[in-house]
Short mmCIF file of C-alpha atoms and ligand atoms in Angstrom, two decimals:
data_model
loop_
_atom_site.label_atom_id
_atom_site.label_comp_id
_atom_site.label_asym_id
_atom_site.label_seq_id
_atom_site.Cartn_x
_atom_site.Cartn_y
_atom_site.Cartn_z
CA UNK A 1 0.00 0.00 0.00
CA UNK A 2 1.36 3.11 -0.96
CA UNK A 3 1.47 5.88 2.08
CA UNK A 4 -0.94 8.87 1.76
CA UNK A 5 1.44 11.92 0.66
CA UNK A 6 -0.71 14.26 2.73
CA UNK A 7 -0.43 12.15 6.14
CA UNK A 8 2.07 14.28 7.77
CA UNK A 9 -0.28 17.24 6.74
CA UNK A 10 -1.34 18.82 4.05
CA UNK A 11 -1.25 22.54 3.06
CA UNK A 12 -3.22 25.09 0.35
CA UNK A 13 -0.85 27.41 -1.18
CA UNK A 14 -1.73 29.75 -4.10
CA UNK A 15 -4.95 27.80 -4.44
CA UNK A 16 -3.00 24.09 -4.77
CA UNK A 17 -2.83 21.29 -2.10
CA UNK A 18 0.52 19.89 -0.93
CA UNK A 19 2.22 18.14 1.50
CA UNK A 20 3.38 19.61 4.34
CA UNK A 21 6.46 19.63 4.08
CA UNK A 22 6.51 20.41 0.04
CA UNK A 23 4.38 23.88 1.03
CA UNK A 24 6.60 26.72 0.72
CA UNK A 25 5.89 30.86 0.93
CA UNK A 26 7.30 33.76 -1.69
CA UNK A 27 10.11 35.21 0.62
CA UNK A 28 9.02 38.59 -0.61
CA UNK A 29 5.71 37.76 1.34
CA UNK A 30 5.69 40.42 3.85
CA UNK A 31 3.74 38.25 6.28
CA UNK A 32 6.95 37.06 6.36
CA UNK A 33 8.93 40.11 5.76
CA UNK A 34 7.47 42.24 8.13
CA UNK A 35 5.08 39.90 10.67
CA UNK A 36 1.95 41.86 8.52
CA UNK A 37 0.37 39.12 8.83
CA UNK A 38 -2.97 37.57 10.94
CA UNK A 39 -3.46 34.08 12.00
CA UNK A 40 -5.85 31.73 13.76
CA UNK A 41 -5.63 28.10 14.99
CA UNK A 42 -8.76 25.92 14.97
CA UNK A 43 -8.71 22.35 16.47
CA UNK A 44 -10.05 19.25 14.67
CA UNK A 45 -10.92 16.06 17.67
CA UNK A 46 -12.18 13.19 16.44
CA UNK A 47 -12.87 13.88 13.28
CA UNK A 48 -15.13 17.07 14.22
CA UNK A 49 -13.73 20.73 14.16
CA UNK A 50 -14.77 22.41 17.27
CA UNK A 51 -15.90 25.81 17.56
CA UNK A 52 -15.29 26.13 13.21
CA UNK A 53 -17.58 29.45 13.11
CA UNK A 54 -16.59 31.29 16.72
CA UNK A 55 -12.48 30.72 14.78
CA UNK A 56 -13.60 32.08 11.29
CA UNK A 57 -15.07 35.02 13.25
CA UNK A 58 -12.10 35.86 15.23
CA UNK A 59 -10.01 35.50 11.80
CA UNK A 60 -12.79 38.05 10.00
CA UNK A 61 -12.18 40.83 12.17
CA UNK A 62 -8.53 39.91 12.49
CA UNK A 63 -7.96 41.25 8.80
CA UNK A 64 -10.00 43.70 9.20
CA UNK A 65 -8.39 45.26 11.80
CA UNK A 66 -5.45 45.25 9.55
CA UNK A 67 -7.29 46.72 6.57
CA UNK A 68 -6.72 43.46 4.84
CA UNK A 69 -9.57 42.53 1.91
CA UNK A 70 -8.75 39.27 0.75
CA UNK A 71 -10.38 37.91 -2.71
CA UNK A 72 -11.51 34.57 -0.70
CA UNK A 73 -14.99 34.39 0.37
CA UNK A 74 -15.58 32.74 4.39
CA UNK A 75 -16.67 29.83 2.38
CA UNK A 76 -13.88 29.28 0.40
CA UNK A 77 -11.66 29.91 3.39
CA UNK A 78 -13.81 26.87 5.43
CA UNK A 79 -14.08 24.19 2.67
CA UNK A 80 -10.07 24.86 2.12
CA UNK A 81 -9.55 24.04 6.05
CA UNK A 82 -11.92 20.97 5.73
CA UNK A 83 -10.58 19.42 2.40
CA UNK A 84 -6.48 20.05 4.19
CA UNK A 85 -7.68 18.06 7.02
CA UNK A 86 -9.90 15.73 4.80
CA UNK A 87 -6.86 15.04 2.41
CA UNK A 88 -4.87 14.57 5.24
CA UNK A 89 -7.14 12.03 6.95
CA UNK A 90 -6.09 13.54 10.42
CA UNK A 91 -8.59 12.67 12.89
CA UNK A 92 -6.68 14.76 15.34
CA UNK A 93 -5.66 17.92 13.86
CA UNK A 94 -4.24 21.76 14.37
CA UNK A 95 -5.90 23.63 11.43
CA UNK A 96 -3.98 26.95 10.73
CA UNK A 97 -5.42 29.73 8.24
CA UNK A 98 -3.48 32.55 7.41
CA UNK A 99 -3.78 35.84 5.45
CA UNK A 100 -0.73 38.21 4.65
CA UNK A 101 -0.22 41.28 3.46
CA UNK A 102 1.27 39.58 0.12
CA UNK A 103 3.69 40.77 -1.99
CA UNK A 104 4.73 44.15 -3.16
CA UNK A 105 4.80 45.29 -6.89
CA UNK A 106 7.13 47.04 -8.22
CA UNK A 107 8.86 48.28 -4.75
CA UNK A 108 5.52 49.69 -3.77
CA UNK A 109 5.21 50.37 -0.05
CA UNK A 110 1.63 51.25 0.34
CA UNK A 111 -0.06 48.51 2.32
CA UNK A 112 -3.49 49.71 0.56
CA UNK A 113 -2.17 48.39 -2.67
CA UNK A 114 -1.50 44.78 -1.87
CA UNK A 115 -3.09 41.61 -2.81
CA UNK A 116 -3.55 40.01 0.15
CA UNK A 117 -2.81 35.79 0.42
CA UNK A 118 -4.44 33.22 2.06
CA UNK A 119 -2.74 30.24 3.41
CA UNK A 120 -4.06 27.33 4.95
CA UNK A 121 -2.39 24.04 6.38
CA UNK A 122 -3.30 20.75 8.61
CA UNK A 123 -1.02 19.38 11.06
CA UNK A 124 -0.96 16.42 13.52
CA UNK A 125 -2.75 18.28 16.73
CA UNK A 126 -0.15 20.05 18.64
CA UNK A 127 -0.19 20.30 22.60
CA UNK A 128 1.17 22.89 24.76
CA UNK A 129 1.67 20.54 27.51
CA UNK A 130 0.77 17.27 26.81
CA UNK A 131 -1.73 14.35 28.59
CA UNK A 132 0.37 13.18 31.31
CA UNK A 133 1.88 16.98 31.96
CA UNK A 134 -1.59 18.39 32.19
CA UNK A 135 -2.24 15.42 34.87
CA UNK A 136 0.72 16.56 37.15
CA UNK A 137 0.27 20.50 35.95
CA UNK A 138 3.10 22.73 34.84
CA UNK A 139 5.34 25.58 36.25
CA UNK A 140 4.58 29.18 35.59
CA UNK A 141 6.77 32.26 35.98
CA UNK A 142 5.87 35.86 35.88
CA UNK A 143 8.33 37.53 33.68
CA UNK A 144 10.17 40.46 35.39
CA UNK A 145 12.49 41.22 32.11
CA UNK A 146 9.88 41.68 29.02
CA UNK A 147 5.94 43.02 28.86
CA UNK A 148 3.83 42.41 26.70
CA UNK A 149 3.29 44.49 23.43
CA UNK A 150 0.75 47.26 24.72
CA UNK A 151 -2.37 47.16 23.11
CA UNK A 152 -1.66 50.61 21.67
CA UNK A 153 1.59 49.16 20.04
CA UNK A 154 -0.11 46.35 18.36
CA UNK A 155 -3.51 44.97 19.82
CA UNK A 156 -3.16 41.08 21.00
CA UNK A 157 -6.72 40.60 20.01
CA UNK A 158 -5.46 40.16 16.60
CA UNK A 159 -3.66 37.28 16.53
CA UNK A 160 -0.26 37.97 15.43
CA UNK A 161 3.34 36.41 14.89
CA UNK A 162 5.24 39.34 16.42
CA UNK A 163 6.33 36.52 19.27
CA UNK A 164 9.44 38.34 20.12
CA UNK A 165 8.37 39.27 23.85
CA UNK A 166 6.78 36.04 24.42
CA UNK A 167 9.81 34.42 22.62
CA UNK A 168 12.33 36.59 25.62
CA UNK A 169 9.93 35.34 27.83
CA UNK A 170 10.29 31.53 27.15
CA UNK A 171 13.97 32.27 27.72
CA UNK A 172 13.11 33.53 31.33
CA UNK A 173 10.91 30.85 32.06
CA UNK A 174 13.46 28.35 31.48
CA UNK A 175 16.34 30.14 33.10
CA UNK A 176 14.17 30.51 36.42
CA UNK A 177 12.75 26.60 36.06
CA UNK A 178 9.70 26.99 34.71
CA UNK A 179 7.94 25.07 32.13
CA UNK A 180 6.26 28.21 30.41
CA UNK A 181 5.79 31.92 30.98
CA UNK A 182 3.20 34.57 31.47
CA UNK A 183 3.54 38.52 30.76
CA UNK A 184 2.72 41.35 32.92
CA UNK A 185 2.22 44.40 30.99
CA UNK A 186 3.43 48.12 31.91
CA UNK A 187 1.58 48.50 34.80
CA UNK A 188 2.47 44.58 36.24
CA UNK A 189 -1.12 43.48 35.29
CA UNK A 190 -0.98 39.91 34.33
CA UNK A 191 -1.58 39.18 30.57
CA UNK A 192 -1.14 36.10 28.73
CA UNK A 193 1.48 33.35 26.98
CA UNK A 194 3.19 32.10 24.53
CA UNK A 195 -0.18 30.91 22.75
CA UNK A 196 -2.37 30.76 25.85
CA UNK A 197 -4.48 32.47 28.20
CA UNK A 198 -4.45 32.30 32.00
CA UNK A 199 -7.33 31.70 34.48
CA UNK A 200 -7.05 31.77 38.60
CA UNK A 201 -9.37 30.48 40.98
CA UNK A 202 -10.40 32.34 44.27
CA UNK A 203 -12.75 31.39 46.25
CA UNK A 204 -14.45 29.37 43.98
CA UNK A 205 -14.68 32.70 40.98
CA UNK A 206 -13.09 32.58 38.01
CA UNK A 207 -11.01 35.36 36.46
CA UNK A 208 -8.94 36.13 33.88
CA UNK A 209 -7.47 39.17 32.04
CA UNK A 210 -10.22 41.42 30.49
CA UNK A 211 -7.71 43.45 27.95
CA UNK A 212 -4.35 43.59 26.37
CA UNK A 213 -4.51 39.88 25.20
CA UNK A 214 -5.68 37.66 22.95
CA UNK A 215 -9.82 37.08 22.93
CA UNK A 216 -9.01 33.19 23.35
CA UNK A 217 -11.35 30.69 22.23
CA UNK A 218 -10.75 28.53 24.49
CA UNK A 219 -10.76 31.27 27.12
CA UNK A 220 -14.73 31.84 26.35
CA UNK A 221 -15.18 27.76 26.21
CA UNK A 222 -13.95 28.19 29.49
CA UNK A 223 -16.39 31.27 30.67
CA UNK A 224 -19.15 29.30 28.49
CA UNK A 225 -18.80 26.22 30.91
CA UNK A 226 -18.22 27.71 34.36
CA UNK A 227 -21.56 29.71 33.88
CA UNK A 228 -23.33 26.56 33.11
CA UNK A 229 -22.05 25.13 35.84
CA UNK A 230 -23.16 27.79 38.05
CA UNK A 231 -19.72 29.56 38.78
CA UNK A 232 -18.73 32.92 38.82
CA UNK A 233 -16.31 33.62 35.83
CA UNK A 234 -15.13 37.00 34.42
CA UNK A 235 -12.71 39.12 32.58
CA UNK A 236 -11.37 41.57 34.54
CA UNK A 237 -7.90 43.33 36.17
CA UNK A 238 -5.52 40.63 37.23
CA UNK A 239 -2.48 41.72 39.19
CA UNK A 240 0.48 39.31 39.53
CA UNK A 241 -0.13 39.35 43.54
CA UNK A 242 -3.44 38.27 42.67
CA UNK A 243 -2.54 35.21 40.23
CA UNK A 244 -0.06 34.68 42.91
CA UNK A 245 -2.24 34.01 45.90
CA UNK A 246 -4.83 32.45 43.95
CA UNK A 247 -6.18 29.11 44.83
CA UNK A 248 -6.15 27.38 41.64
CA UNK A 249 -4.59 28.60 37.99
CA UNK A 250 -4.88 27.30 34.95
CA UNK A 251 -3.69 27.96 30.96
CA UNK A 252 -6.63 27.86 27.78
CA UNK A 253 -5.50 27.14 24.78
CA UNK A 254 -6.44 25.40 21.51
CA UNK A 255 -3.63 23.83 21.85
CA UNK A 256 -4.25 21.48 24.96
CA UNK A 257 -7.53 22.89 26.11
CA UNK A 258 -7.24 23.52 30.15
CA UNK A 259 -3.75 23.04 30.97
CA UNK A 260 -3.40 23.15 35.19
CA UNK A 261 -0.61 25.55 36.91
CA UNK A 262 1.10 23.79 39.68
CA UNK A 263 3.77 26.11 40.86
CA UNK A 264 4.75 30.54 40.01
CA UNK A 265 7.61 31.68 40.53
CA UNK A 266 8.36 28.61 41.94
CA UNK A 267 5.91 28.68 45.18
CA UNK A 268 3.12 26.21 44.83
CA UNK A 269 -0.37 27.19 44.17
CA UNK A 270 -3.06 25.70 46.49
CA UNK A 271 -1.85 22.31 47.84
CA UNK A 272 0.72 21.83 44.72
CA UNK A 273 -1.60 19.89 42.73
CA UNK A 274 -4.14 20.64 39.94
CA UNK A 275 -7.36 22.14 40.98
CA UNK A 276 -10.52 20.93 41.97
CA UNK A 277 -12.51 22.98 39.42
CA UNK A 278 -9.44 23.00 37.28
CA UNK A 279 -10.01 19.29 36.81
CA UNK A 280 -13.85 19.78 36.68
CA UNK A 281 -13.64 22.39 33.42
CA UNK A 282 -10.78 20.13 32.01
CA UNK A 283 -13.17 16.99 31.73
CA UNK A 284 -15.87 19.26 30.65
CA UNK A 285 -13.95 21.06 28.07
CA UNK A 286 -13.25 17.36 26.33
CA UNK A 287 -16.45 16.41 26.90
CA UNK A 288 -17.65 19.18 24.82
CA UNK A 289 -15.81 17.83 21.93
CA UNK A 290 -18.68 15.67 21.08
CA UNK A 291 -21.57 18.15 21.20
CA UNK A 292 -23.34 19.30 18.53
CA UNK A 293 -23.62 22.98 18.92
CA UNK A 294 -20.04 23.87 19.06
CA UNK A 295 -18.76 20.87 16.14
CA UNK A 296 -18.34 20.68 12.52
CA UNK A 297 -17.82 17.14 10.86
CA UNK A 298 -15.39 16.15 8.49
CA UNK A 299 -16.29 13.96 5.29
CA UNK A 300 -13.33 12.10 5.22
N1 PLP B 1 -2.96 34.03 23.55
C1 PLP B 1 -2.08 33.88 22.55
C2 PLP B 1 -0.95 34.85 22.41
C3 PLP B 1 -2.21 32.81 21.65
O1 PLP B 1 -1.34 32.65 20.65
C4 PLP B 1 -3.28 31.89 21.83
C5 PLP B 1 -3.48 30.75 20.92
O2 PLP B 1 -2.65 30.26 20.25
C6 PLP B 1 -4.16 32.07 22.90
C7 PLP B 1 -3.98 33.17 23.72
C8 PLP B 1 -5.31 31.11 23.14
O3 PLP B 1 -6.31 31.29 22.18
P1 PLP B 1 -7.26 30.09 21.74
O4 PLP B 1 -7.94 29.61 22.97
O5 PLP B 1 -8.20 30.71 20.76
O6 PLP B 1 -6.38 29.05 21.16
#
């Protein structure tokens, strides 16, 4: 039997299918160039994409926020997604689309008068912290040596590859023993990560940052399923002293789903180990993997 071509992943460039590792960009792309570029990361599980629209949404008003007007319709955009995955026959699967400035004519430097490009790729799913480090939780540190970009610099709610703070930040994490990292910005206010948003716990409430991140999709599953299940959950202020004397923490990402914070700055949070409700919203956040309002299933 011959091996499917697409089964390490499969991208759409320029309006063609390819393997994954076959896809390559213009280098006078200035998505790559110059980060002008918007992304967004939808996760396929079991076959199903969940939360399809809520991602397209997000991407929408990404490029619009950047004055981007791409020639692909929404549709277009969400049957290239599906047939990547489709062609890939990844049951499992991190589903990027993303549109870039493109590339200039002629020297020209006015971002009005590009044609913007739409890329689109499948991938095995990716994990921030995988099954059995989610069971034991990870170790957070609050950066002391990089912020993150201000909103007024370049908003966070459009998902972005300008990674260099969160990239300085990794660094810290690691030099002070932590597994990952979260920002403060100028004023010490607590953030987000390296492709994640943070939630703590006190006294049974929910918070997590109101502004100056990334509008996380994950992060509303999360608010989504704590009001169902009767808690208080909201976006608000978060001061590091705060996160720090919270009784439970946890990460939200597409990329792992509820991810629970063990330790910051090295001092343990709670008891040491993952959270009561952490552990609740985890199960439930799986669990709503399988329901219909929030999947999309894949022909394969
Ligand atoms: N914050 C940043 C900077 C991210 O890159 C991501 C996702 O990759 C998130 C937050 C979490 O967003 P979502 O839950 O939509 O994956």
């Amino acid at each position: 039997m011959t091996r499917n071509q697409f089964s390490d992943g499969c991208a759409f460039v320029n309006g063609d299918y390819v393997p994954i590792a076959a896809a390559a960009i213009p280098i006078l792309d200035m998505g790559f160039l110059r980060s002008d570029v918007t992304y967004d990361v939808v996760g396929v599980w079991n076959g199903q994409f969940f939360r399809l629209e809520d991602h397209l949404n997000r991407f929408e008003k990404s490029w619009n926020r950047l004055h981007m007007s791409p020639d692909i319709s929404r549709e277009g955009i969400r049957n290239a997604l599906i047939e990547c995955v489709r062609r890939a026959g990844l049951q499992h699967a991190s589903v990027n689309m993303i549109m870039t400035r493109g590339i200039s004519e002629k020297g020209n430097r006015d971002p009005r008068l590009f044609k913007n490009r739409f890329y689109a790729f499948a991938i095995p799913y990716v994990w921030l912290a995988g099954v059995d480090q989610q069971a034991q939780g990870v170790h957070l540190v609050i950066a002391r040596q990089t912020i993150r970009t201000p909103t007024r610099a370049f908003d966070p709610a459009v998902k972005n590859f300008q990674w260099g703070d969160l990239t300085q930040g990794i660094y810290e994490a690691y030099e002070r023993d932590g597994y990952t990292v979260v920002l403060p910005d100028a004023d010490g206010n607590i953030t987000e990560g390296p492709g994640f948003n943070v939630f703590a716990i006190k006294d049974q409430a929910l918070r997590t940052p109101a502004s100056g991140v990334l509008q996380g999709i994950t992060r509303q599953t999360v608010l989504d399923l704590a009001d169902e299940q009767g808690l208080s959950a909201n976006a608000s202020l978060l001061s590091a002293d705060e996160l720090r004397a919270a009784d439970e923490i946890f990460l939200s990402s597409t990329a792992g789903g509820v991810i629970p914070v063990t330790t910051v700055d090295g001092q343990p949070v709670g008891n040491g180990n993952p959270g009561v409700i952490t552990e609740k919203l985890r199960k439930r956040y799986w669990e709503a993997h399988d329901e219909e309002r929030w999947t999309t299933s894949i022909d394969y």
